[in-house]
Coordinates of C-alpha atoms and ligand atoms in Angstrom, one line a residue:
M1 CA -9.5 -24.3 10.9
T2 CA -6.9 -23.0 13.4
L3 CA -5.4 -19.6 13.6
S4 CA -2.1 -18.7 15.2
W5 CA 0.0 -15.5 15.0
T6 CA 3.3 -14.0 15.8
V7 CA 4.5 -10.4 16.1
H8 CA 7.6 -9.6 14.0
E9 CA 9.8 -6.6 14.3
L10 CA 11.1 -5.4 10.9
H11 CA 14.1 -3.2 10.6
L12 CA 14.2 -0.4 8.1
R13 CA 17.3 0.4 6.0
H14 CA 16.9 4.0 6.8
T15 CA 14.7 6.0 9.3
F16 CA 11.4 6.3 7.4
R17 CA 10.1 9.9 7.8
I18 CA 6.8 11.1 6.4
S19 CA 5.0 14.4 7.1
R20 CA 3.5 13.1 10.4
S21 CA 5.9 10.5 11.8
A22 CA 9.3 8.8 11.7
S23 CA 10.3 5.2 12.4
D24 CA 13.3 2.8 12.4
V25 CA 11.3 -0.4 13.0
A26 CA 7.8 -1.6 12.0
R27 CA 5.9 -4.2 13.9
V28 CA 3.7 -6.5 11.9
V29 CA 1.6 -9.6 12.8
I30 CA 2.0 -12.7 10.8
L31 CA -1.1 -14.9 10.8
R32 CA -1.0 -18.7 10.1
L33 CA -4.3 -20.4 9.1
E34 CA -4.1 -24.2 9.1
H35 CA -6.7 -26.6 7.8
D36 CA -6.6 -30.0 6.1
G37 CA -2.8 -30.0 6.3
I38 CA -2.5 -26.7 4.3
V39 CA -1.1 -23.5 5.8
G40 CA -2.2 -20.1 4.5
Y41 CA -0.2 -17.0 5.6
G42 CA -1.7 -13.5 6.2
E43 CA -0.2 -10.3 7.5
A44 CA -1.3 -7.2 9.4
S45 CA 0.9 -4.1 9.3
P46 CA -1.1 -1.8 11.6
T47 CA -0.8 2.0 11.7
R48 CA -1.9 4.4 14.3
R49 CA -3.3 6.7 11.6
Y50 CA -6.1 4.2 11.3
G51 CA -6.3 3.3 15.0
E52 CA -4.4 0.1 15.1
T53 CA -1.3 -1.4 16.8
P54 CA 0.1 -5.0 17.0
E55 CA -1.8 -5.3 20.3
T56 CA -5.2 -4.3 18.8
V57 CA -4.5 -6.8 15.9
T58 CA -3.7 -9.7 18.2
A59 CA -6.7 -8.9 20.4
F60 CA -9.0 -8.8 17.3
L61 CA -7.6 -12.1 16.0
A62 CA -8.1 -13.7 19.5
S63 CA -11.7 -12.6 19.5
L64 CA -12.5 -14.6 16.3
D65 CA -14.2 -17.9 16.5
L66 CA -14.2 -19.5 13.0
S67 CA -14.8 -23.0 14.3
R68 CA -18.3 -23.2 12.7
Y69 CA -16.9 -23.0 9.2
E70 CA -16.1 -26.3 7.6
S71 CA -13.5 -24.9 5.2
P72 CA -11.5 -21.8 4.4
M73 CA -13.2 -22.1 0.9
M74 CA -16.2 -20.4 2.5
L75 CA -14.4 -17.2 2.1
E76 CA -17.4 -14.9 1.5
D77 CA -19.2 -16.1 4.7
I78 CA -16.1 -16.1 6.8
L79 CA -15.1 -12.6 5.8
A80 CA -18.6 -11.3 6.4
A81 CA -18.4 -12.6 9.9
V82 CA -14.9 -11.1 10.4
E83 CA -16.2 -7.8 9.1
A84 CA -19.1 -7.9 11.6
A85 CA -16.9 -8.8 14.5
A86 CA -16.0 -5.2 15.2
P87 CA -15.7 -1.9 13.3
G88 CA -12.2 -0.7 12.1
N89 CA -9.4 -3.2 12.7
T90 CA -8.7 -3.2 8.9
S91 CA -5.2 -4.6 8.9
A92 CA -6.3 -7.4 11.3
K93 CA -9.2 -8.2 8.9
C94 CA -6.7 -8.1 6.1
A95 CA -4.5 -10.7 7.7
V96 CA -7.5 -13.1 7.7
D97 CA -8.4 -12.2 4.1
L98 CA -4.8 -12.9 2.9
A99 CA -4.5 -16.2 4.8
L100 CA -7.8 -17.4 3.4
H101 CA -6.8 -16.5 -0.1
D102 CA -3.4 -18.1 0.3
W103 CA -5.0 -21.3 1.6
M104 CA -7.5 -21.4 -1.3
G105 CA -4.8 -21.0 -3.9
K106 CA -2.7 -23.7 -2.3
K107 CA -5.7 -26.0 -2.0
L108 CA -6.4 -25.5 -5.8
G109 CA -2.7 -25.5 -6.7
V110 CA -2.7 -22.2 -8.5
P111 CA -1.3 -18.7 -7.9
L112 CA -4.1 -16.2 -7.2
Y113 CA -3.4 -14.1 -10.3
A114 CA -4.0 -17.3 -12.4
L115 CA -7.1 -18.0 -10.4
W116 CA -8.4 -14.6 -11.4
G117 CA -7.2 -14.9 -15.0
L118 CA -4.7 -12.1 -14.8
T119 CA -1.5 -11.7 -16.9
P120 CA 1.4 -11.0 -14.6
E121 CA 3.4 -9.2 -17.4
R122 CA 0.8 -6.4 -17.4
A123 CA 1.9 -5.2 -14.0
P124 CA 3.1 -1.6 -14.0
L125 CA 6.6 -0.8 -12.7
S126 CA 6.7 -0.3 -9.0
S127 CA 8.1 3.0 -7.6
F128 CA 10.7 3.1 -4.9
T129 CA 10.1 5.4 -1.9
I130 CA 12.4 8.2 -0.8
A131 CA 11.3 9.5 2.6
I132 CA 11.8 13.0 4.0
D133 CA 15.4 13.5 5.0
S134 CA 18.4 15.8 4.9
T135 CA 20.0 16.6 1.6
E136 CA 22.9 14.3 2.4
V137 CA 20.7 11.3 3.2
V138 CA 18.4 12.0 0.2
R139 CA 21.4 11.9 -2.1
K140 CA 22.5 8.6 -0.7
K141 CA 19.1 7.1 -1.1
V142 CA 18.8 8.3 -4.7
E143 CA 22.1 6.7 -5.4
E144 CA 21.0 3.5 -3.8
A145 CA 17.8 3.5 -5.8
A146 CA 19.7 4.0 -9.1
E147 CA 18.2 0.8 -10.6
F148 CA 14.6 1.9 -9.9
P149 CA 13.1 3.8 -12.9
I150 CA 10.4 5.6 -10.8
L151 CA 10.9 7.2 -7.4
K152 CA 8.2 8.1 -5.0
V153 CA 9.1 11.2 -2.9
K154 CA 7.6 12.0 0.4
L155 CA 6.9 15.7 0.8
G156 CA 4.8 17.8 3.2
G157 CA 7.7 18.4 5.6
D158 CA 9.5 21.8 5.8
N159 CA 12.1 21.0 3.0
D160 CA 9.9 20.2 0.0
E161 CA 11.8 22.3 -2.5
E162 CA 15.2 21.1 -1.2
M163 CA 14.1 17.4 -1.5
I164 CA 12.9 17.9 -5.1
S165 CA 15.9 20.1 -6.1
T166 CA 18.4 17.6 -4.6
I167 CA 16.8 14.7 -6.5
R168 CA 16.5 16.7 -9.7
S169 CA 20.2 17.6 -9.6
M170 CA 20.9 13.9 -9.8
T171 CA 18.2 12.4 -12.1
D172 CA 15.4 13.2 -14.4
K173 CA 13.5 9.9 -13.9
T174 CA 9.7 10.1 -13.2
L175 CA 8.8 11.1 -9.7
Y176 CA 5.6 10.3 -7.8
V177 CA 5.0 12.8 -5.0
D178 CA 3.2 11.9 -1.7
A179 CA 2.4 14.8 0.6
N180 CA 0.7 12.6 3.2
E181 CA -1.8 15.4 4.0
G182 CA 1.1 17.7 4.7
W183 CA -0.1 20.8 2.9
K184 CA -2.6 22.3 5.3
D185 CA -4.3 25.0 3.3
R186 CA -5.3 25.2 -0.3
E187 CA -3.2 28.2 -1.3
T188 CA 0.0 26.5 0.0
A189 CA -1.0 23.3 -1.8
L190 CA -1.6 25.1 -5.1
A191 CA 1.7 26.9 -4.8
R192 CA 3.5 23.5 -4.3
V193 CA 1.5 22.0 -7.2
R194 CA 2.5 24.9 -9.5
W195 CA 6.1 24.7 -8.4
L196 CA 6.1 20.9 -9.3
K197 CA 4.7 21.5 -12.7
D198 CA 7.1 20.7 -15.6
K199 CA 9.3 18.6 -13.2
N200 CA 8.2 15.2 -14.6
I201 CA 5.9 14.4 -11.7
G202 CA 3.6 11.5 -12.5
F203 CA 1.0 12.3 -9.8
I204 CA 0.6 13.8 -6.4
E205 CA -0.8 11.7 -3.6
Q206 CA -3.0 13.2 -0.9
P207 CA -1.8 16.8 -1.1
M208 CA -4.1 18.0 1.7
P209 CA -5.9 16.5 4.8
A210 CA -8.6 14.0 4.0
A211 CA -11.1 16.1 6.1
Q212 CA -10.7 19.0 3.6
L213 CA -12.6 17.5 0.7
D214 CA -13.9 20.9 -0.6
D215 CA -10.3 22.3 -0.7
L216 CA -9.1 19.2 -2.5
R217 CA -11.9 19.6 -5.1
W218 CA -10.8 23.3 -5.5
L219 CA -7.2 22.2 -5.9
R220 CA -7.9 19.5 -8.5
E221 CA -9.7 22.1 -10.6
R222 CA -6.5 24.0 -10.8
S223 CA -3.9 21.2 -10.8
E224 CA -2.3 20.1 -14.1
I225 CA -0.8 17.1 -12.2
P226 CA -3.1 14.2 -11.4
L227 CA -4.1 13.9 -7.8
I228 CA -4.4 10.5 -6.1
A229 CA -6.3 9.8 -2.9
D230 CA -4.7 7.8 -0.2
E231 CA -5.6 8.9 3.4
S232 CA -9.0 10.0 1.9
V233 CA -9.8 6.5 0.7
V234 CA -9.8 3.9 3.4
R235 CA -12.4 1.5 2.0
L236 CA -14.8 0.9 -0.8
D237 CA -17.6 3.2 0.6
A238 CA -15.4 6.3 0.3
I239 CA -14.8 6.2 -3.4
P240 CA -17.9 7.7 -4.9
S241 CA -17.5 10.9 -2.9
L242 CA -14.0 11.3 -4.1
A243 CA -14.8 11.5 -7.8
G244 CA -14.1 15.1 -8.9
A245 CA -11.8 15.7 -6.0
F246 CA -9.1 13.2 -7.2
D247 CA -8.1 11.6 -10.4
G248 CA -7.5 8.2 -8.8
I249 CA -7.2 6.2 -5.7
N250 CA -4.4 4.4 -3.8
I251 CA -5.6 1.1 -2.5
K252 CA -3.8 -0.4 0.4
L253 CA -4.7 -3.9 1.6
M254 CA -4.0 -3.0 5.2
K255 CA -6.6 -0.2 5.0
C256 CA -9.3 -1.9 2.9
T257 CA -9.3 -5.3 4.7
G258 CA -7.7 -7.3 2.0
L259 CA -7.9 -8.7 -1.5
R260 CA -11.7 -9.3 -1.5
E261 CA -12.5 -5.6 -1.0
A262 CA -9.5 -4.4 -3.1
M263 CA -11.0 -6.1 -6.2
R264 CA -14.4 -4.4 -5.5
M265 CA -12.6 -1.0 -5.1
I266 CA -10.9 -1.5 -8.5
A267 CA -14.3 -2.1 -10.1
V268 CA -15.9 0.9 -8.5
A269 CA -13.0 3.2 -9.4
R270 CA -13.1 2.0 -13.0
A271 CA -16.8 2.7 -13.1
L272 CA -16.1 6.3 -12.0
K273 CA -13.3 6.6 -14.6
M274 CA -10.6 6.9 -11.9
K275 CA -7.1 5.7 -12.0
V276 CA -6.1 2.9 -9.7
M277 CA -2.9 2.6 -7.7
M278 CA -1.9 0.1 -5.1
G279 CA 0.4 1.1 -2.3
C280 CA 1.5 -0.6 0.9
M281 CA 2.7 -0.1 4.4
I282 CA 6.1 -1.5 5.6
E283 CA 5.2 -5.1 5.1
T284 CA 6.9 -8.5 4.6
A285 CA 6.7 -10.4 1.4
V286 CA 3.4 -11.8 2.5
G287 CA 1.5 -8.5 2.2
I288 CA 3.5 -7.4 -0.8
S289 CA 3.1 -10.6 -2.7
A290 CA -0.6 -10.7 -2.0
G291 CA -1.0 -7.1 -3.3
A292 CA 1.1 -7.9 -6.4
Q293 CA -1.4 -10.6 -7.4
L294 CA -3.7 -7.7 -8.5
A295 CA -0.9 -5.6 -10.1
P296 CA -2.0 -6.5 -13.6
L297 CA -5.2 -4.4 -12.9
L298 CA -3.3 -1.3 -11.8
D299 CA -2.2 1.9 -13.4
Y300 CA 0.4 2.6 -10.8
A301 CA 2.2 0.3 -8.3
D302 CA 4.0 1.3 -5.2
L303 CA 4.7 -2.1 -3.7
D304 CA 8.2 -1.6 -2.2
G305 CA 7.3 -2.2 1.5
N306 CA 9.6 -5.2 1.8
V307 CA 12.4 -3.6 -0.2
L308 CA 12.7 -1.0 2.5
I309 CA 13.5 -3.6 5.2
T310 CA 16.7 -5.6 5.9
D311 CA 15.2 -8.7 7.5
D312 CA 12.1 -9.9 5.6
P313 CA 11.2 -13.3 7.1
F314 CA 9.4 -14.4 3.9
D315 CA 10.3 -14.9 0.3
G316 CA 7.8 -14.0 -2.4
V317 CA 7.4 -11.6 -5.3
R318 CA 10.7 -10.3 -6.6
N319 CA 11.2 -6.6 -7.2
T320 CA 14.0 -6.1 -9.7
A321 CA 14.5 -2.5 -10.7
G322 CA 10.8 -1.9 -10.0
R323 CA 9.7 -4.9 -12.1
L324 CA 7.5 -7.1 -10.1
T325 CA 8.0 -10.8 -10.8
L326 CA 5.4 -13.1 -9.3
T327 CA 6.4 -16.6 -8.3
P328 CA 4.5 -19.5 -9.8
R329 CA 4.0 -20.8 -6.3
P330 CA 0.3 -21.3 -5.4
G331 CA -1.7 -18.8 -3.3
H332 CA 0.1 -15.5 -2.9
G333 CA 3.4 -17.3 -3.2
A334 CA 5.1 -16.0 -0.1
V335 CA 6.8 -18.7 2.0
P336 CA 8.9 -18.5 5.2
R337 CA 12.6 -18.2 4.4
Ligands
MG401 MG1 0.5 7.8 0.6

């Protein structure tokens, strides 16, 4: 089993601004796992919020020695070793998880959703993200996103009301709101939540900083709009403590180390009667296609990471007006263009 990787620079259609950062390019690491004449592809899209960069990803991958495993089919054992190699490094671990799953699907000749017995048509519509920007740019983005039935709006900057008012002057389609921890105290957060009421908001993601769990619990008691945890839920172990503070969780493969753990997170969230959403980072069709394999199990999907870039080096799941169409190709289905 040999691993090799390359760093890719992805270019965004528009500067992507959220409450804590802005970017025009995203650097991802594409992992190639080859064994027995079959190649599985994985991806890491590292973010500084979780302590990773392309350099930490490649250093982690270089530290792995998987030579003692006879086959990528030994997924459970291999991923246990990858997990034990170092703490953190979740997107790097995700790259290995995705490549192993892709390899397994290709070896068996089936798409992953079929391997898991999922019906692709059950996937919820994916939202399309509008980042924080000037009124002029927001108008342009809303026009560009005309075909998408659900928009996800980044708030938590200093122009929340302007962002929402601009969009609402153009369309009444469902909006998901993501504050990215931008509302720093509970009174501000509650005022924003109340202002958003009756504006056809599907849910609000991470209204306040993850560290303020008591405030989040206080807010949820007063919010009529469902609250979804994102920055508060990195991995499986965080979920039980969030019941009562959030109505649901946003799973991201790059935070949770991949498909293996994502499936366990879905099971735990369901046991706690929480909603399940899957989001993404800026990713190529590798990461997005892998996540989309689990879409039939979700309440909400926000898998638009590769729609926001101009130069996706892979072809995989299609996103047409928010409808995710999985390819019948084996594995996660993303192949180099
Ligand atoms: Mg979010």
